[in-house]
Amino acid sequence: MLEDTAVNGAAARMRNGVKIYGEGTATVRALDGISAEFASGRFTAIMGPSGSGKSTLLHTLAGLDNLTEGTVHIGDTELGSLKDRELTILRREKVGFIFQAYNLIPTLNAEENITLPLSIAGNEPDEAWFNEVVTAVGLEDRLDHRPAELSGGEQQRVAAARALVTRPDIVFADEPSGNLDSKAEAELLAFMRRAVDEFSQTIVMVTHDPIAASYADRIVFLDDGDTVDEMVDPTVDSILEKMKHLGE
Amino acid sequence: MLRAALRGVIANKVRLVLTALAIVIGVAFVAASFIFTDTINARFETLITDISAGVDVYVRPIPPETGNDLVEFGSIPDEILAQVQAVPGVRVAEGAVAGYAQFVGADGDPVGGLGPPTLGFSWQTADELRAMTIAPDNGRAPTGPGEVVSDVATAERAEFGLGDTVTILTLGPPEQFEVVGLANFGSEDNLAGATTAAFELEEARRLFDLEGSYIEISVAAQEGVDAETLATDIDAATGGEFDVKTTEAANADQLSEIGEALGFLNTALLAFAAVAVFVGAFIIANTFRIIVAQRTRELALLRAIGATGGQVTRLVVIEALVVAVIASSIGVLAGIALALLLAALMNAIGFNLPEGPLTIAPRTVIIAMTVGVVVTVVAALLPARKAAKIPPVAAMHEELARTGRKPLRRRAAAGAVVSAGGVGLLLFGLFGSVANPLLLVGIGALVTFLGISILAPLAARPVASTLGWPLPLLFNTTGLLAKENTARQPRRTASTASALMIGVALVVFVAIFAASIKSTIKESIFDNFRADLNASSTNFQIGISPTFAEELAALDEFDTVSSLVFDTASLEEGGTDIIVVDPLLAEEVVNLDPSPGAFAALASADGVVVSSAELEDNGWVVGDTIVMGFPKEPETQMEILGSFGNDDFGQYILNRDFYNTVYDNPFDSLVLATVAPGVDISEARVAADTIAEPYANVQIQNKDELVADLEAQIDTLLQLIFALLFLAIIIAILGITNTLALSIIERTREIGLLRAVGMTRRQTRRMVRWEGVIIALFGAVMGTGIGLFLGWAVVLALADEGLGSFTIPWGQIAVLVVASGVAGVVASIYPAWTASRMNVLDAIAYE
């Protein structure tokens, strides 16, 4: 059992999570009885080889997909019992997302994209908080631009700002820097780090990039649908070292 | 390549089914119009051949060149029959008369007469010459006064039987007859829905005012005598004064008359087929454009592994061909069903078609299939050529396939040229003097539609934004997204909306045309009629018996009773409408605006009063002499006695007394009456109704009722046209569904993202629904614009024909636009459902 919640309590946790895709002989056990907790106010990275189940873990934690067996909690809410509408509303109020690509709606400008979860819910953005987030990602001058007019790095920072604007309990990021050059990657990850340090945000990020993972407070390593190891306060070197040994 | 194409068809089957439906409807109309007319012709041919089987030669009066030939039979003097009988080779010859005979039901209402004719004739005694036969248990032939034989179907419809007494209306007052026999026509129990009454010859002559003459002599030849030779001999024996034809030739004439009468139906069906096919072409082009876009990667892969651009084009064209052949085949079958439906409809409204099989000529199938296949392939050609331009590198990077769009300026120029050409053709057809203006106007309208649809993408963004402006206010982000989605692909939005545009434009045009006719009628009736009451006939073929006006005039309740006849006469350059009046009384009942003294002159001399417009057009002046042709006097010198201003009814006015000498029509078209001073109109009305009662076909109306009656007739026709145009709108709705469904698939990731960040299923459905509504409204707005223009141009062009008042039925247009919006909602039900059920994970599952 991986425990990291002594100080802050768990923002999200999974108990005995099993996820099976397909039927008959073609079944794939993407998650194999995994249990994990993600502490509030911490930046956690999930790493593992292709097919280790890290994306499935993220999707099921975030309520985008449901488990075959086991339970998932976001805060105090158990997701398995929720209907589609309740899940949708939970996502919009308590969860933020940053994806690798297709993160923005092309017909909306940067500001509209950032406030999208609020406006879908019919809520007004908190002006001060919106300004703080926008300033933090450095997009004050780009708010009326459409995604097509923004660089890849700017687009991902818009996505990051959107994930934070609802003050979610937890932000899930799926390879957020996967399509970015190294400078843009550094800017995005620095922002995510600051979101945790300055705004006490909780972030769970799936990545296969040791540099990205080195921004996290803690890394959970996955293989064959279960946790195999973890590391606190990682550096690029220690991660590379660990990955070498995991492969053995 | 063929296998790849077939796979493509199967992979896109839902989409292609929607496309195919558009083809099916168009082809079905083409097929139905041919099958229906062929079938009617074939069945009538059988019937006519059947009932004339025993006759070899017909002798008839030479048909008048003008006039109502149902009334003006002309006649053959009695002694001609003896001349015919004396011709060597004639075995038997017998004369017959015919006229108007309206059965009156027990309830006092006329039987039939609203569609098929109400015929009366004399009973021929020679069995082989007679069209009617009486079955053994159905009574006997009429042998004297007061006896009638009716067809079996009429007896059933009017619920009378052998031995019953029936009322029949002919020229004079209604009379009572005893039904002595019930007859069939060949194997049919009626003559194409007509009511028929047969009387003994002398009785018939009395009833039809044809004493001492015949209107037809039918001849059977002796064994071995050739009909052609006999006809020539009879023609010679009767001095070439009559129309002598073999049965074969006479029947051919009759069939071509039936064909002409039904020609309008064929034209109407083909016009609707053209609309359906044209609208369908837009949907087909759109579907293939989207299919190509969706398969960019696959097609690029084909290019990358060595397929030429031409092969890729062929792949798409073959797919189109497969769909076209399947859909057109179904269309032909649907056409057969539609033809059966039309036949049932004709029977339901009283035009009983003779029994028989459907005639499906090879020509019908070939034309219908060709139309379906050619239209589909041509519509798919442009997307197919675009497919060839996909670069092989797009297999790796799809973004690279989005080639630079053609500059909008070129599109604007092309669209403007085509639209201008279409409008030019249209206006030339309307205002120029051309041989076949309708065809030119039709083609002009089609080309205009094409031009506007080329221009439509330019308008799509601003118009969609304008139409969608309230959405963000009403529905926040959902509304904003719906609005933006319609504006993001102006080409697709525009071509989808174009299909609806055509349907809406035609409906608006027809509505304007009808509204303008209605308001013109109303103005015209209130301007033209000075009489308080107006009597008209409910029987299309025959007017009001002349004794009615006499009886009405005898009443104290009325001051002036005067009748009008509307007929046609021939001029050097063709036929014209004439008005026949009693010159001394006409001014009391109708406002024809004659020049001073014109009617006084007409009362005292044989001549004609000509409209001022006609005088001006021909450069005539009062006092000139012109040549006019009448049924009994083909070339008559007519002095112009005066002019008149109100030419709503016709350009030439004749004196009734003169008319009676040159026409064989005793009937009045209208009887107009002014109520005597001090008499209440409603009292006078009751008196007039009492007189009218026995004349089952006469109805009395005041001006308001007359207007309402005419408007109701127009509305009936309008509903029929709307019902057919409704099909075009259904095709357009299919097109919207198609486009939306494809857009949803293309936007899988985007919709998944929206769902991930918290858009509920309901909100997703709402977003797609409003997108559909905007597309539909865009089509409706464009269509309304074009429809208004078409309506305005046509009404203006017909101003000379008396269509004076351009009226826009705003209420109907508003209903139509709202209905289009609702159609958008209906069209988006399926795509919205798909979008809301979309798996959120698809948004973030990347390769």
PDB file of N, CA and C in Angstrom, chain B residues 58 65 84 108 198 210 221 237 346 431 440 449 461 472 479 492 516 591 622 638 644 684 694 763 820:
ATOM      1  N   TYR B  58     -66.616   6.817 -89.304  1.00  0.00           N
ATOM      2  CA  TYR B  58     -67.428   7.824 -88.636  1.00  0.00           C
ATOM      3  C   TYR B  58     -67.573   9.030 -89.547  1.00  0.00           C
ATOM      4  N   GLU B  65     -62.986  25.644 -85.631  1.00  0.00           N
ATOM      5  CA  GLU B  65     -61.593  25.933 -85.282  1.00  0.00           C
ATOM      6  C   GLU B  65     -61.479  26.516 -83.881  1.00  0.00           C
ATOM      7  N   VAL B  84     -75.420   8.602 -97.102  1.00  0.00           N
ATOM      8  CA  VAL B  84     -74.387   7.671 -96.624  1.00  0.00           C
ATOM      9  C   VAL B  84     -74.850   6.235 -96.820  1.00  0.00           C
ATOM     10  N   GLY B 108     -81.390  16.572 -54.657  1.00  0.00           N
ATOM     11  CA  GLY B 108     -81.444  17.830 -55.400  1.00  0.00           C
ATOM     12  C   GLY B 108     -80.088  18.305 -55.872  1.00  0.00           C
ATOM     13  N   ALA B 198     -78.708   7.956 -72.062  1.00  0.00           N
ATOM     14  CA  ALA B 198     -79.068   7.713 -73.466  1.00  0.00           C
ATOM     15  C   ALA B 198     -80.583   7.759 -73.612  1.00  0.00           C
ATOM     16  N   LEU B 210     -81.676  19.586 -81.349  1.00  0.00           N
ATOM     17  CA  LEU B 210     -81.007  19.200 -82.595  1.00  0.00           C
ATOM     18  C   LEU B 210     -82.013  18.548 -83.552  1.00  0.00           C
ATOM     19  N   ALA B 221     -69.152  -1.502 -92.446  1.00  0.00           N
ATOM     20  CA  ALA B 221     -68.972  -1.874 -93.852  1.00  0.00           C
ATOM     21  C   ALA B 221     -69.467  -3.284 -94.105  1.00  0.00           C
ATOM     22  N   ALA B 237     -69.390  11.041-101.642  1.00  0.00           N
ATOM     23  CA  ALA B 237     -70.851  11.045-101.761  1.00  0.00           C
ATOM     24  C   ALA B 237     -71.480  12.199-100.999  1.00  0.00           C
ATOM     25  N   MET B 346     -56.892   9.454 -58.759  1.00  0.00           N
ATOM     26  CA  MET B 346     -57.770   9.909 -59.830  1.00  0.00           C
ATOM     27  C   MET B 346     -59.159   9.311 -59.644  1.00  0.00           C
ATOM     28  N   PHE B 431     -40.311  38.349 -69.933  1.00  0.00           N
ATOM     29  CA  PHE B 431     -40.656  39.633 -70.569  1.00  0.00           C
ATOM     30  C   PHE B 431     -40.329  39.672 -72.056  1.00  0.00           C
ATOM     31  N   LEU B 440     -38.043  28.319 -70.647  1.00  0.00           N
ATOM     32  CA  LEU B 440     -36.958  29.264 -70.418  1.00  0.00           C
ATOM     33  C   LEU B 440     -36.972  29.739 -68.962  1.00  0.00           C
ATOM     34  N   PHE B 449     -30.760  29.149 -59.108  1.00  0.00           N
ATOM     35  CA  PHE B 449     -30.521  28.368 -57.891  1.00  0.00           C
ATOM     36  C   PHE B 449     -29.063  27.938 -57.802  1.00  0.00           C
ATOM     37  N   ARG B 461     -21.083  32.544 -43.482  1.00  0.00           N
ATOM     38  CA  ARG B 461     -20.526  32.992 -42.214  1.00  0.00           C
ATOM     39  C   ARG B 461     -21.315  34.178 -41.632  1.00  0.00           C
ATOM     40  N   PRO B 472     -25.965  32.537 -28.086  1.00  0.00           N
ATOM     41  CA  PRO B 472     -25.068  32.640 -26.923  1.00  0.00           C
ATOM     42  C   PRO B 472     -25.765  33.295 -25.737  1.00  0.00           C
ATOM     43  N   GLY B 479     -24.850  27.557 -26.931  1.00  0.00           N
ATOM     44  CA  GLY B 479     -25.335  28.351 -28.054  1.00  0.00           C
ATOM     45  C   GLY B 479     -24.195  28.931 -28.869  1.00  0.00           C
ATOM     46  N   ARG B 492     -19.801  23.774 -46.444  1.00  0.00           N
ATOM     47  CA  ARG B 492     -20.682  22.672 -46.103  1.00  0.00           C
ATOM     48  C   ARG B 492     -22.043  23.195 -45.650  1.00  0.00           C
ATOM     49  N   SER B 516     -51.360  36.535 -54.937  1.00  0.00           N
ATOM     50  CA  SER B 516     -51.563  37.620 -55.896  1.00  0.00           C
ATOM     51  C   SER B 516     -52.801  37.361 -56.742  1.00  0.00           C
ATOM     52  N   ASN B 591     -69.104  46.214 -64.960  1.00  0.00           N
ATOM     53  CA  ASN B 591     -68.360  47.421 -65.311  1.00  0.00           C
ATOM     54  C   ASN B 591     -67.287  47.084 -66.328  1.00  0.00           C
ATOM     55  N   VAL B 622     -61.608  52.984 -84.060  1.00  0.00           N
ATOM     56  CA  VAL B 622     -63.032  52.703 -84.169  1.00  0.00           C
ATOM     57  C   VAL B 622     -63.480  53.048 -85.586  1.00  0.00           C
ATOM     58  N   MET B 638     -65.968  42.275 -89.447  1.00  0.00           N
ATOM     59  CA  MET B 638     -66.580  42.876 -88.267  1.00  0.00           C
ATOM     60  C   MET B 638     -66.140  44.331 -88.140  1.00  0.00           C
ATOM     61  N   PHE B 644     -63.490  49.609 -75.151  1.00  0.00           N
ATOM     62  CA  PHE B 644     -63.788  49.524 -73.727  1.00  0.00           C
ATOM     63  C   PHE B 644     -62.486  49.359 -72.941  1.00  0.00           C
ATOM     64  N   ALA B 684     -84.400  38.720 -51.798  1.00  0.00           N
ATOM     65  CA  ALA B 684     -84.224  38.447 -53.220  1.00  0.00           C
ATOM     66  C   ALA B 684     -83.437  37.164 -53.409  1.00  0.00           C
ATOM     67  N   PRO B 694     -84.306  23.746 -59.049  1.00  0.00           N
ATOM     68  CA  PRO B 694     -84.401  22.641 -60.024  1.00  0.00           C
ATOM     69  C   PRO B 694     -83.190  22.578 -60.970  1.00  0.00           C
ATOM     70  N   GLN B 763     -26.781  19.015 -22.940  1.00  0.00           N
ATOM     71  CA  GLN B 763     -26.165  20.207 -23.541  1.00  0.00           C
ATOM     72  C   GLN B 763     -25.560  19.883 -24.906  1.00  0.00           C
ATOM     73  N   SER B 820     -39.262  25.532 -41.126  1.00  0.00           N
ATOM     74  CA  SER B 820     -37.900  25.154 -41.520  1.00  0.00           C
ATOM     75  C   SER B 820     -37.034  24.967 -40.283  1.00  0.00           C
TER      76      SER B 820
END
